[in-house]
Coordinates of C-alpha atoms in Angstrom, one line a residue:
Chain A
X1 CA -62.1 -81.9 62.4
X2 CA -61.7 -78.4 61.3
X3 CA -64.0 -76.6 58.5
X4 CA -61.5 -76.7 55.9
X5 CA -60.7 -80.9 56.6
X6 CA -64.5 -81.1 56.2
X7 CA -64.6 -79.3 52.5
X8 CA -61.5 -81.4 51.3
X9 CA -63.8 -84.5 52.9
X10 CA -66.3 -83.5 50.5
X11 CA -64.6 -83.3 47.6
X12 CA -62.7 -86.4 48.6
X13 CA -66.3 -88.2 48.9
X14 CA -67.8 -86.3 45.5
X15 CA -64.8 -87.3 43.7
X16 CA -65.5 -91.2 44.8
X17 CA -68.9 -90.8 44.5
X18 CA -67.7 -90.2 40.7
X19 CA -65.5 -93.0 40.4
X20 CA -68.6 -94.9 41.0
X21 CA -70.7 -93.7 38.6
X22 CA -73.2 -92.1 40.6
X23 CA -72.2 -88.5 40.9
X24 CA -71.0 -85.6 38.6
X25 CA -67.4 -84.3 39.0
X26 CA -66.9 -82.4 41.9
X27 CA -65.6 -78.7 41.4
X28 CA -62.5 -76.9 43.1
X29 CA -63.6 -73.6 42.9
X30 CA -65.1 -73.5 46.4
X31 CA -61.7 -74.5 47.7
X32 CA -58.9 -72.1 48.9
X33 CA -55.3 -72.5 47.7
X34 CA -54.2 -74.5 49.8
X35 CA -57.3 -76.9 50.4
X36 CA -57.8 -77.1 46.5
X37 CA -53.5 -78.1 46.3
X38 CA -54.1 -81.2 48.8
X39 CA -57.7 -81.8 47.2
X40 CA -55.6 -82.7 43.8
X41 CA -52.6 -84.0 44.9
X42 CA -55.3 -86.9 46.7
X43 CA -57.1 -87.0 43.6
X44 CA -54.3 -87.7 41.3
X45 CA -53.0 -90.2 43.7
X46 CA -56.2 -91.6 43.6
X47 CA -56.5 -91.8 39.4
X48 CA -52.5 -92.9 39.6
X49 CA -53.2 -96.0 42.1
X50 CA -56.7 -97.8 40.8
X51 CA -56.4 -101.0 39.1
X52 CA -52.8 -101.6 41.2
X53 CA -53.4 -104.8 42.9
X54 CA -51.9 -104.5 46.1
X55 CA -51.5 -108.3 47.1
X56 CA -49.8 -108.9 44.0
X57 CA -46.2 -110.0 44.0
X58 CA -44.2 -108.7 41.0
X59 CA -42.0 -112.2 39.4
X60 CA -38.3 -111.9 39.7
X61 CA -36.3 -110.7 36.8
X62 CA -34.6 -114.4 36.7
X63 CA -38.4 -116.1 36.8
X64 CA -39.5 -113.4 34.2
X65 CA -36.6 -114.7 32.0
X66 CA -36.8 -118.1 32.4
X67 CA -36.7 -120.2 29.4
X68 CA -35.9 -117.6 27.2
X69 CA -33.1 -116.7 24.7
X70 CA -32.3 -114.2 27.8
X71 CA -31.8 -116.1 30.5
X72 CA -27.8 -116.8 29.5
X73 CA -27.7 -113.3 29.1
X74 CA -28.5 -112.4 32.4
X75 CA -26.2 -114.8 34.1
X76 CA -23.6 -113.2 31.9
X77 CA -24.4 -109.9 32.8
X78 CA -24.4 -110.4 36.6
X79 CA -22.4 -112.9 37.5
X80 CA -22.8 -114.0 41.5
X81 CA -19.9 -114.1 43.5
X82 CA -17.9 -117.2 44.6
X83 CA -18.7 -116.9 47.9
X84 CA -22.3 -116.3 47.2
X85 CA -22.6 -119.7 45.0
X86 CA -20.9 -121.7 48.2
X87 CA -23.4 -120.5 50.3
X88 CA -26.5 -120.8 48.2
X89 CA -25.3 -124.6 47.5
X90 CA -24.5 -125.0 51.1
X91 CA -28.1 -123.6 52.0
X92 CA -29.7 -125.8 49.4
X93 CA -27.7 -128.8 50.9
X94 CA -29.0 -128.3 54.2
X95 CA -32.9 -127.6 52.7
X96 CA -32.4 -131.2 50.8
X97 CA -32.1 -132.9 53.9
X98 CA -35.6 -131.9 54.6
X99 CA -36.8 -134.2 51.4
X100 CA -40.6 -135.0 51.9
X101 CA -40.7 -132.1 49.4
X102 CA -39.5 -130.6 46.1
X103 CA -36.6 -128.1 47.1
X104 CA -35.9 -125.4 45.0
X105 CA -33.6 -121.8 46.0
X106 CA -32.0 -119.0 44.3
X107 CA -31.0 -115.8 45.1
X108 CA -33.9 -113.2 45.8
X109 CA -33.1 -110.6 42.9
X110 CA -36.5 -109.3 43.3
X111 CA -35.7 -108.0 46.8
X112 CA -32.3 -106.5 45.9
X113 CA -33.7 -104.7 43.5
X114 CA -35.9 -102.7 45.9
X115 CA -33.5 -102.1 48.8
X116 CA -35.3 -105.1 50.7
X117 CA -32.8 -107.2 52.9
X118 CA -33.2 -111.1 51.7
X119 CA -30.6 -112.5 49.8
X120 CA -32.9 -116.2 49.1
X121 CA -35.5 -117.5 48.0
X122 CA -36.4 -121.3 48.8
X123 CA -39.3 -123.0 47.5
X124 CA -40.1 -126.2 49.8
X125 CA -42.8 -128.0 48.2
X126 CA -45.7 -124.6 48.0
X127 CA -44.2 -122.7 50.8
X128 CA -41.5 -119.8 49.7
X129 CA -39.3 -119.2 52.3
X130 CA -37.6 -115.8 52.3
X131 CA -33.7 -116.3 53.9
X132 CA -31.9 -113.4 55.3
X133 CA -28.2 -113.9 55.9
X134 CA -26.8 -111.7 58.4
X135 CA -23.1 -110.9 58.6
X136 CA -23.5 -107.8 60.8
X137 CA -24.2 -109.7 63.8
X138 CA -21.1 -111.4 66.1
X139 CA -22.4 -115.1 67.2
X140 CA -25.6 -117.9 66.3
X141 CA -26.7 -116.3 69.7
X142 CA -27.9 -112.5 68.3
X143 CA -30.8 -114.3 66.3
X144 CA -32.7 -114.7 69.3
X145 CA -32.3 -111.0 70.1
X146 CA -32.5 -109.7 66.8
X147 CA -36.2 -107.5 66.4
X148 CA -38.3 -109.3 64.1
X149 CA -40.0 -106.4 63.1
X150 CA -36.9 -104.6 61.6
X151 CA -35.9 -107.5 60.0
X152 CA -38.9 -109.4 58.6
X153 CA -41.6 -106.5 58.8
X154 CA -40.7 -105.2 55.4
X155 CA -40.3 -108.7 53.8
X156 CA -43.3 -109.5 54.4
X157 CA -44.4 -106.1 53.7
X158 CA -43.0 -106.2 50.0
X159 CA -43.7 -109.7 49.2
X160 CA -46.9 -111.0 50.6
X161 CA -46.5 -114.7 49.4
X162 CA -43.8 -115.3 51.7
X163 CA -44.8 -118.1 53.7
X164 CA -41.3 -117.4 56.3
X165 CA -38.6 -115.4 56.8
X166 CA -35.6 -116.8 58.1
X167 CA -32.6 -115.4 59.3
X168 CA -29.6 -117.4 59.1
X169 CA -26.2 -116.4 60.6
X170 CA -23.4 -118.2 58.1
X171 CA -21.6 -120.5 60.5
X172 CA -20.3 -124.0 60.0
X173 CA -24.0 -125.4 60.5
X174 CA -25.4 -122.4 59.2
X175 CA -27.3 -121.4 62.9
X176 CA -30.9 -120.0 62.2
X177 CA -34.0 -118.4 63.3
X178 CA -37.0 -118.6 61.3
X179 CA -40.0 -115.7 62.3
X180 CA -43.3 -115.9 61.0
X181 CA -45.9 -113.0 59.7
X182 CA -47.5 -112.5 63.5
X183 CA -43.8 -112.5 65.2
X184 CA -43.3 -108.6 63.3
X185 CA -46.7 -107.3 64.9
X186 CA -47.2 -106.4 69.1
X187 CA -49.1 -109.0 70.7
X188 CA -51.9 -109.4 73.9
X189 CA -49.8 -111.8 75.7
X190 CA -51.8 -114.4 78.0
X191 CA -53.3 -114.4 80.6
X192 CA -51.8 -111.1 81.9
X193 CA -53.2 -109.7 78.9
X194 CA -50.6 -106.8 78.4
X195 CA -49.6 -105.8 74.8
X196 CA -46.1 -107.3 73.9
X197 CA -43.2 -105.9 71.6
X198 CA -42.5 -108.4 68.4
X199 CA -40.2 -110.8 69.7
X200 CA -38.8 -113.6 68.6
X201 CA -40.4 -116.8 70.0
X202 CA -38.9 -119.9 68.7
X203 CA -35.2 -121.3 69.4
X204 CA -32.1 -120.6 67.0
X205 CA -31.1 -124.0 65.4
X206 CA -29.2 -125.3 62.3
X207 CA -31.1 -124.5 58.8
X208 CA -32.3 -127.9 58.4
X209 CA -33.8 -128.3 62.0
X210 CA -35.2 -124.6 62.2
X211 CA -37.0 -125.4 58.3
X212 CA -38.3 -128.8 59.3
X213 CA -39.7 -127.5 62.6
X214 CA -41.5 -124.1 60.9
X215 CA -42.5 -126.5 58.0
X216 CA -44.1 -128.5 60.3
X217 CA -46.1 -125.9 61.7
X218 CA -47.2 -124.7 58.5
X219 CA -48.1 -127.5 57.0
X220 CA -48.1 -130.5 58.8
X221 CA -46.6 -133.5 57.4
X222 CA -48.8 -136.3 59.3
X223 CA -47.7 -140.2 59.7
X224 CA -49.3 -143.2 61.0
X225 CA -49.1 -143.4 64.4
X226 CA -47.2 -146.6 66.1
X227 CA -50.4 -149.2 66.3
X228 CA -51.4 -149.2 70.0
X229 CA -51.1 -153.5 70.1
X230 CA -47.4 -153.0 69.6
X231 CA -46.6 -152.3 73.0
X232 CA -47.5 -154.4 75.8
X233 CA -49.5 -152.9 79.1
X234 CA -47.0 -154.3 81.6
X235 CA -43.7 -152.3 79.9
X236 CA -45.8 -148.7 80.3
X237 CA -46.1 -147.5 83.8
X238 CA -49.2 -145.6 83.7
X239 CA -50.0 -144.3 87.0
X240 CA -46.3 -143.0 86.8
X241 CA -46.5 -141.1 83.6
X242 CA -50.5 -139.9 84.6
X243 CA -49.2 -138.9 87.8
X244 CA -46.3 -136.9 85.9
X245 CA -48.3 -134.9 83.4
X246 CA -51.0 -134.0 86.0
X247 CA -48.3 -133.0 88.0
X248 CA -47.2 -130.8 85.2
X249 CA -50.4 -129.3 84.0
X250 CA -51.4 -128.6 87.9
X251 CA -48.4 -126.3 88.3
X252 CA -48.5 -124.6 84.6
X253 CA -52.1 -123.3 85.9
X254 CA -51.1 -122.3 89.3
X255 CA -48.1 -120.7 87.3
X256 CA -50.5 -118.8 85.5
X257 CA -52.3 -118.2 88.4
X258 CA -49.9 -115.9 90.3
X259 CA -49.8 -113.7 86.8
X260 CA -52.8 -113.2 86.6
X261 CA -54.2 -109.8 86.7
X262 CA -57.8 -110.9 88.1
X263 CA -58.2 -111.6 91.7
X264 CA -60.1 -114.2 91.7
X265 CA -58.2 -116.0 89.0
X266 CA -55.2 -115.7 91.4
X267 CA -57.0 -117.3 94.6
X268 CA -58.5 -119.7 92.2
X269 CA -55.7 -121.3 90.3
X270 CA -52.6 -120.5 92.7
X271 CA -54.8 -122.6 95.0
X272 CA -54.6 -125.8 93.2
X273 CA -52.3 -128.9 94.9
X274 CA -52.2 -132.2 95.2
X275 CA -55.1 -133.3 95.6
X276 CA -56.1 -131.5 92.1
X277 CA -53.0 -133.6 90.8
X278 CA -54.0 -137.0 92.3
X279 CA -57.4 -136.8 91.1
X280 CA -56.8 -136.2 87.4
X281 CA -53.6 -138.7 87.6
X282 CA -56.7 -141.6 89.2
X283 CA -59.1 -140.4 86.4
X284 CA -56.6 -141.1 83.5
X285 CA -55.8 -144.5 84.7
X286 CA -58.8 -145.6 85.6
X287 CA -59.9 -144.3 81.8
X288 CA -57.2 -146.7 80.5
X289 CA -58.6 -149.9 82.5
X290 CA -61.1 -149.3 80.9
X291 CA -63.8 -147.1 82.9
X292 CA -66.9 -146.3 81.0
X293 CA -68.1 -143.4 78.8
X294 CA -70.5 -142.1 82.0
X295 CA -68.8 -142.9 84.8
X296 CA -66.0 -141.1 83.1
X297 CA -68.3 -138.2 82.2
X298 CA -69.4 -138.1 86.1
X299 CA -66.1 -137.5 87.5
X300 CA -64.8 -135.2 84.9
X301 CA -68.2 -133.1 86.1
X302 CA -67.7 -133.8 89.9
X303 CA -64.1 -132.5 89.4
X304 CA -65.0 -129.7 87.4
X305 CA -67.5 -128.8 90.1
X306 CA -65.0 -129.3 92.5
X307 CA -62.5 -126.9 91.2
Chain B
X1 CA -44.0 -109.6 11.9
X2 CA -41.7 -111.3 14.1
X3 CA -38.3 -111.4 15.6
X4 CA -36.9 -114.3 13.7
X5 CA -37.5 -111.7 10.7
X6 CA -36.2 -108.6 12.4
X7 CA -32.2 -109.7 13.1
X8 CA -31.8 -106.3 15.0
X9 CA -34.3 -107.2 17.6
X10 CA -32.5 -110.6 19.0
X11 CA -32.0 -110.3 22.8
X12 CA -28.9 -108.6 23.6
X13 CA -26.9 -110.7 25.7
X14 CA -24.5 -106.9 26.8
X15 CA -28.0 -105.1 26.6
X16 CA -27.1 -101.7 29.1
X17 CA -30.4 -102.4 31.6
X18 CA -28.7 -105.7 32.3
X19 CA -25.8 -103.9 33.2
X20 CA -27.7 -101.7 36.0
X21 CA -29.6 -103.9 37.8
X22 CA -31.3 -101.9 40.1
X23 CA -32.9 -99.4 37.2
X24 CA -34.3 -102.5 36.0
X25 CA -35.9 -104.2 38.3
X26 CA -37.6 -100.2 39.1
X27 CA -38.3 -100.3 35.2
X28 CA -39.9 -103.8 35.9
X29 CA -42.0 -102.9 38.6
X30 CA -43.3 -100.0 36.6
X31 CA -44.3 -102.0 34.2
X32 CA -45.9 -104.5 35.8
X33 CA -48.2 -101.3 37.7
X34 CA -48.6 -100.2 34.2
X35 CA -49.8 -104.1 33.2
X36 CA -52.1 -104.3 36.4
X37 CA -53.9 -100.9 35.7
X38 CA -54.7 -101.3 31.6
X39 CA -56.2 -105.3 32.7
X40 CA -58.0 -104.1 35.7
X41 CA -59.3 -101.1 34.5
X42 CA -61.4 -102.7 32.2
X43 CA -63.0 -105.1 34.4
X44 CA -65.9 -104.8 37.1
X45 CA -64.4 -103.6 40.0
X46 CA -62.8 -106.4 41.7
X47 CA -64.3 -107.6 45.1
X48 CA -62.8 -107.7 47.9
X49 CA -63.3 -111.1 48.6
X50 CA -61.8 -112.1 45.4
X51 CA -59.0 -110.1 45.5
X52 CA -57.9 -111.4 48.9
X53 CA -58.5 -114.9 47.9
X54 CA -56.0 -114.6 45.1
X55 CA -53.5 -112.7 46.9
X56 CA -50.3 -114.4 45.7
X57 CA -52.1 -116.0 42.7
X58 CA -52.1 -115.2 38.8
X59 CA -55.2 -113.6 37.8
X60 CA -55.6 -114.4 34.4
X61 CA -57.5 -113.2 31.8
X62 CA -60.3 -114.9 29.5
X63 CA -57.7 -115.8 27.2
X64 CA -55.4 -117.6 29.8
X65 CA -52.9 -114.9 30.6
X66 CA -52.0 -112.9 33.8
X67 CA -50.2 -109.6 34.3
X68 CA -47.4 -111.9 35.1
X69 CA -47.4 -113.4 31.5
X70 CA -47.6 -110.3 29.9
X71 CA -44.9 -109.3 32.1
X72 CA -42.7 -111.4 31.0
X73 CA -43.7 -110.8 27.2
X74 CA -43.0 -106.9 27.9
X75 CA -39.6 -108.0 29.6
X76 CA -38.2 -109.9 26.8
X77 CA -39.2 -107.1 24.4
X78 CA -37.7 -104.1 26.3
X79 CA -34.6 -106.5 26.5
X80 CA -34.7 -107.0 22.9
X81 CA -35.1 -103.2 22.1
X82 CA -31.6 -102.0 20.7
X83 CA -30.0 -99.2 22.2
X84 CA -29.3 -97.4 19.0
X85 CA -32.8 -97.4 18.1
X86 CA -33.4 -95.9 21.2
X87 CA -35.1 -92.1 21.2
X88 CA -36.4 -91.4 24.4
X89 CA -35.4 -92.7 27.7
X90 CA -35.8 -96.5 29.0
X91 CA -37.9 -95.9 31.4
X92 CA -40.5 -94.4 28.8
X93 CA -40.2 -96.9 26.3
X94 CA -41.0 -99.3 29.4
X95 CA -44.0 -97.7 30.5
X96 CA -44.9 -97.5 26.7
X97 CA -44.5 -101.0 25.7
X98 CA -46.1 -102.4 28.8
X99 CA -49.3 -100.0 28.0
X100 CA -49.5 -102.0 24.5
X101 CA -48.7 -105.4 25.9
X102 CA -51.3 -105.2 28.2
X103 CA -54.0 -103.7 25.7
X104 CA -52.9 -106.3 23.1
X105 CA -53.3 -109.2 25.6
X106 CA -57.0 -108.0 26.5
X107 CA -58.1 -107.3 22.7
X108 CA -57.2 -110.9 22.1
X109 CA -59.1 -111.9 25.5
X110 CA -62.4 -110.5 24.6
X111 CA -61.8 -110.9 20.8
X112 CA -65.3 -111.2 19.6
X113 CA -66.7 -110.6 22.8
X114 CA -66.6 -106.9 22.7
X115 CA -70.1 -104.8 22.0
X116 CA -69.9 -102.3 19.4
X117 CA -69.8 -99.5 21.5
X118 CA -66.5 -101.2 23.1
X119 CA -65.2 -101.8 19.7
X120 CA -65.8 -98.1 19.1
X121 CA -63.3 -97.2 22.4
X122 CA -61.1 -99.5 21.4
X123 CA -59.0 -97.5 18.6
X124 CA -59.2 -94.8 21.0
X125 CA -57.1 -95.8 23.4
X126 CA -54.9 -99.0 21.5
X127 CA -52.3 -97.3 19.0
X128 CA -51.5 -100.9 18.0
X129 CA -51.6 -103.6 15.6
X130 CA -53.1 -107.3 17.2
X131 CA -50.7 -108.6 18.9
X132 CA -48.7 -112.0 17.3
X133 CA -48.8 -115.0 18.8
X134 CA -45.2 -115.4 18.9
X135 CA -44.1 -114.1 22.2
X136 CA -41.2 -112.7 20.2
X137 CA -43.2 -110.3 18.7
X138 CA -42.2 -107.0 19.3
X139 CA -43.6 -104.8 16.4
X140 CA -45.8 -102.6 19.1
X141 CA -43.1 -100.9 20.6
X142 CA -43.2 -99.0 17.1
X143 CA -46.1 -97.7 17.4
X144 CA -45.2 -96.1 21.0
X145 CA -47.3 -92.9 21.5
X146 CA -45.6 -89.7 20.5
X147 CA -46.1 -88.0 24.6
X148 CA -42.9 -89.2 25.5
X149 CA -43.3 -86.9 28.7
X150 CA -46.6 -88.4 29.5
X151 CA -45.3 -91.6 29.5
X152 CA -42.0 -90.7 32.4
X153 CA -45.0 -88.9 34.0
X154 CA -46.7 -92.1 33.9
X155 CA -43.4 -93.8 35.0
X156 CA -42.9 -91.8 38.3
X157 CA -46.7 -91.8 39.4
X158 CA -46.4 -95.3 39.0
X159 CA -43.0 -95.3 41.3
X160 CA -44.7 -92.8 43.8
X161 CA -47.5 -95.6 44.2
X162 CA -45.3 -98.2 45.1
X163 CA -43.5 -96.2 48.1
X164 CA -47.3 -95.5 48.9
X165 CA -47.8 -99.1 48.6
X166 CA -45.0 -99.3 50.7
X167 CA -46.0 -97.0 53.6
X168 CA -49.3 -98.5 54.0
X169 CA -48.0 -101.6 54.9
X170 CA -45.6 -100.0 57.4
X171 CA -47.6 -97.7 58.9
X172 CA -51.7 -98.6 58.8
X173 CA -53.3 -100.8 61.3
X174 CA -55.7 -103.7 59.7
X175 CA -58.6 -101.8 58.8
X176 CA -57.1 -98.8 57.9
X177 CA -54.8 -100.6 55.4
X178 CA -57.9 -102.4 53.8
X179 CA -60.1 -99.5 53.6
X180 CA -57.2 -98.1 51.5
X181 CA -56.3 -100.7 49.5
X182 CA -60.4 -101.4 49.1
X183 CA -60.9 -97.8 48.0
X184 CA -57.6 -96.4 46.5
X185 CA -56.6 -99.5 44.4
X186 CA -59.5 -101.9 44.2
X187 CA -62.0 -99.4 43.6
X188 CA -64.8 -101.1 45.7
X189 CA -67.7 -98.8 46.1
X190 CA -67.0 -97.5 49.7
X191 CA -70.9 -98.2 50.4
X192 CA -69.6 -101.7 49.9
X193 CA -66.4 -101.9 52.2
X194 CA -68.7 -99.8 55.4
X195 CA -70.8 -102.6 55.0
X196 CA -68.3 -105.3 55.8
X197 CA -66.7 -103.0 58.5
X198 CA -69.9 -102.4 59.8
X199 CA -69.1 -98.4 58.6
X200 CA -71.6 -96.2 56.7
X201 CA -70.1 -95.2 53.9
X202 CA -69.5 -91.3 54.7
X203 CA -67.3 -92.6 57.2
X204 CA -64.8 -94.8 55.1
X205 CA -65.0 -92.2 52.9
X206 CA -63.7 -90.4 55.5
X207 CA -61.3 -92.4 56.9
X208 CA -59.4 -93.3 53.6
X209 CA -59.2 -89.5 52.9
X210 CA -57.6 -89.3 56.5
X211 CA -55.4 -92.4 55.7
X212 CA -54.7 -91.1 52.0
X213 CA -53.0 -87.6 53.4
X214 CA -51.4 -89.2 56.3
X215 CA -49.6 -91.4 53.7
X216 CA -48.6 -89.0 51.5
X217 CA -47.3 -86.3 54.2
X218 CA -45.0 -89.7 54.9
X219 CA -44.3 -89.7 51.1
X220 CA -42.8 -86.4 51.1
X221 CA -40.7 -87.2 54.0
X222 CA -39.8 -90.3 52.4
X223 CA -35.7 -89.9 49.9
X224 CA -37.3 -91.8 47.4
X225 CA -40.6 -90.3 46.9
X226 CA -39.1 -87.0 47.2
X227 CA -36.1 -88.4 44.5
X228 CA -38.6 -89.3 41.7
X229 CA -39.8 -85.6 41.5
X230 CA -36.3 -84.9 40.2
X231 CA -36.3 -87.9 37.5
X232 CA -37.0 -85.4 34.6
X233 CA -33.7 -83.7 35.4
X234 CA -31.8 -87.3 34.7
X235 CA -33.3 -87.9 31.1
X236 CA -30.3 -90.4 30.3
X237 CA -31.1 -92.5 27.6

């Protein structure tokens, strides 16, 4: 930091020291041209931005006018294209499918109005969804390549409420992609540990099916469970179906074993088999017939010692 | 008075701002800066913790209303406001009859709460008459101030926020972008945001006036920050 950063610094600090009531106004006099220009042009900008609240998320023109001699006036004024209606109804057709909640969209005026790219707003139950249409890209397929952070960084960036951005290419089924607030920021990926570019992680489906599936990560609609009595013990084959998703977890850790970065990570988990698989597919199914609380707690241990 | 008795003050259904939507909504986002500042400026600084828990939310006043209620009052009235009345340029009347929206709303907020020495400041800085309770009401744009310059000043340092507003969230890391928003906006004793960075306060002092010029050297590479400088030039009523 050079001697002249260090006098602005001061300033900078006298000056907030002010605006909290526990120091006089600081002078400029000490300050050369130049250091006395940026001195002010931080302290206006400082006077010109308190009291903004910078979470806040300005209501649209059509919310503002709601319910108000207005409101006919507007429509008047700007009337939306054909083609626009269609697709607005045929989005809020596909939404209403999705009907544990209240469904409500319109066209996101707010973010014309400051050069943002989303062209609706839907409301599903307390979760605004921000929907992008995008008719500069060929096929449904370009979603998944698209960079979230161009598309949905400055969405979220503007409006701070929105819950989801997605991006919806206008086909017959209306193919989509939705991309959440942490999809537009790099990422440590696992267990490598490397820093990722955004990307865009989940698949490109129809509206309906990409909305129910985000909605359901966001706020998860949960239902009874099928009562356990219903099925019988001899239609399931357990062993089968233990044997199968010890199988699977065995070889997602040796998976992640050969990328890992750490030596003995590698050895460790690349060295799992099956014996690692038989042993957890015998401990679930002697858990179902029944084996007790410490036995069960003893060979989890023994296995964990094992490993 | 009120609009029912004022027949020139009806909304206008061809009113010229609905024409040009895009000078709007900027004249709406002015104003509801311009709302935010004359509520906030009045209160105890706003913590941090509060003002993250209501991101998203209404923060009302005593009384009941929000920047986004008086918002929507100031809307209707600048909607309402016929252009051959019209003296100055929108975006100053805007900027003008948000000021007295806001400043209404709060005198009937702390109506009988204010201590003399308030009441005293009062006058000073409200060039109004109580506001109605009709939401119609739209007698305070009368009594604009006479500074129509101050008030386009007002306009563009208020525009020249946003794309800083804007900026920050492009281009600040986490705690960068809070110590900003904690210091610049929020006005939270720097003391106080060190402490829940686990910073003394020379330092976030320090670091916001880093983050502060970065953002503005941005700003003056930025078309539309550089734009506004010129909005004097474009005085069209």
């Amino acid at each position: 930091m050079t001697a002249s950063d260090d006098r602005v610094d001061a300033v900078i600090e006298a000056f907030l020291d002010h605006l909290d009531g526990s120091g006089e106004l600081p002078s400029l006099d000490d300050l050369d041209p130049q250091e006395r220009a940026s001195a002010e042009e931080l302290i206006a900008s400082l006077k010109a931005g308190r009291g903004i609240d910078p979470y806040a998320s300005r209501p649209s023109l059509e919310q503002l006018l709601a319910g108000t001699p207005l409101e006919p006036a507007l429509q008047q004024a700007e009337p939306t294209s054909q083609s626009s209606i269609d697709l607005l109804d045929e989005v809020r057709d596909q939404l209403t499918l999705y009907t544990p909640f209240h469904v409500d969209v319109w066209h996101d005026a707010a973010a014309s109005g400051i050069g943002v790219r989303s062209d609706l707003v839907a409301l599903i139950g307390a979760q605004r969804l921000r929907i992008q249409v995008r008719d500069d890209i060929v096929g449904a397929w370009e979603l998944a390549r698209l960079d979230p952070a161009a598309v949905a960084g400055p969405v979220y960036g503007a409006f701070p409420d929105t819950a989801g951005v997605i991006v919806v290419y206008a086909d017959e089924e209306l193919s989509s992609v939705a991309i959440d607030p942490f999809d537009t920021e790099f990422c440590i990926e696992t267990p490598g540990g490397t820093s990722e570019r955004p990307t865009v992680h989940r698949p490109v489906l129809p509206l309906a099916d990409t909305v129910r599936a985000y909605l359901d990560e966001l706020a998860p609609v949960l239902v009874a469970t099928i009562d356990a009595g219903v099925s019988f013990a001899g239609e399931v084959d357990a062993t089968a179906i233990a044997g199968e998703a010890a199988r699977r977890a065995v070889e997602s850790v040796v998976g992640d074993g050969r990328r890992a970065k750490i030596d003995a990570k590698q050895v460790s988990w690349g060295a799992l088999g099956q014996r690692e698989v038989d042993a957890l597919s015998d401990l679930v199914v002697d858990a179902l017939a029944g084996l007790d609380q410490p036995m069960l707690a003893a060979r989890v241990a023994a296995l964990t010692d094992a490993a | 008075m009120t609009m029912a008795t004022n027949p020139s003050r009806r909304p206008l259904p061809d009113h010229p701002l609905l024409q040009e939507r895009a000078r709007l909504e900027a004249i709406l986002d002015v104003m509801y800066i311009q709302i935010q500042k004359e509520l906030h400026h009045r209160r105890a600084p706003v913590s941090r913790a509060g003002a993250r828990a209501g991101r998203g939310d209404e923060q009302g006043l005593p009384g009941g209303e929000s920047a986004d209620d008086v918002l929507q009052k100031a809307a209707v009235a600048l909607l309402s406001y016929p252009p051959s009345e019209l003296t100055t340029t929108w975006e100053a009347l805007a900027v003008g009859i948000a000021q007295n929206k806001a400043k209404g709303s709060l005198r009937l907020a702390t109506r009988g709460r204010r201590s003399s020495a308030d009441a005293d400041d009062v006058p000073d800085r409200i060039n109004l008459v109580p506001l109605s309770s009709d939401d119609d009401s739209i007698d305070l744009i009368d009594s604009l101030p006479a500074d129509e310059e101050a008030l386009e000043r007002e306009f563009i340092e208020s525009r020249q926020q946003q794309v800083l507003l804007r900026l920050a969230r492009e281009l600040l890391d986490d705690r960068e972008r809070r110590i900003y928003f904690d210091i610049h906006h929020l006005g939270i004793n720097k003391a106080e945001v060190g402490r829940t960075l686990g910073l003394t306060g020379q330092r976030v002092g320090q670091i916001y006036h880093k983050v502060a010029e970065r953002l503005l050297n941005a700003a003056h590479n930025d078309p539309t920050f550089r734009m506004l400088s010129n909005f004097t030039e474009r005085r069209t009523p």
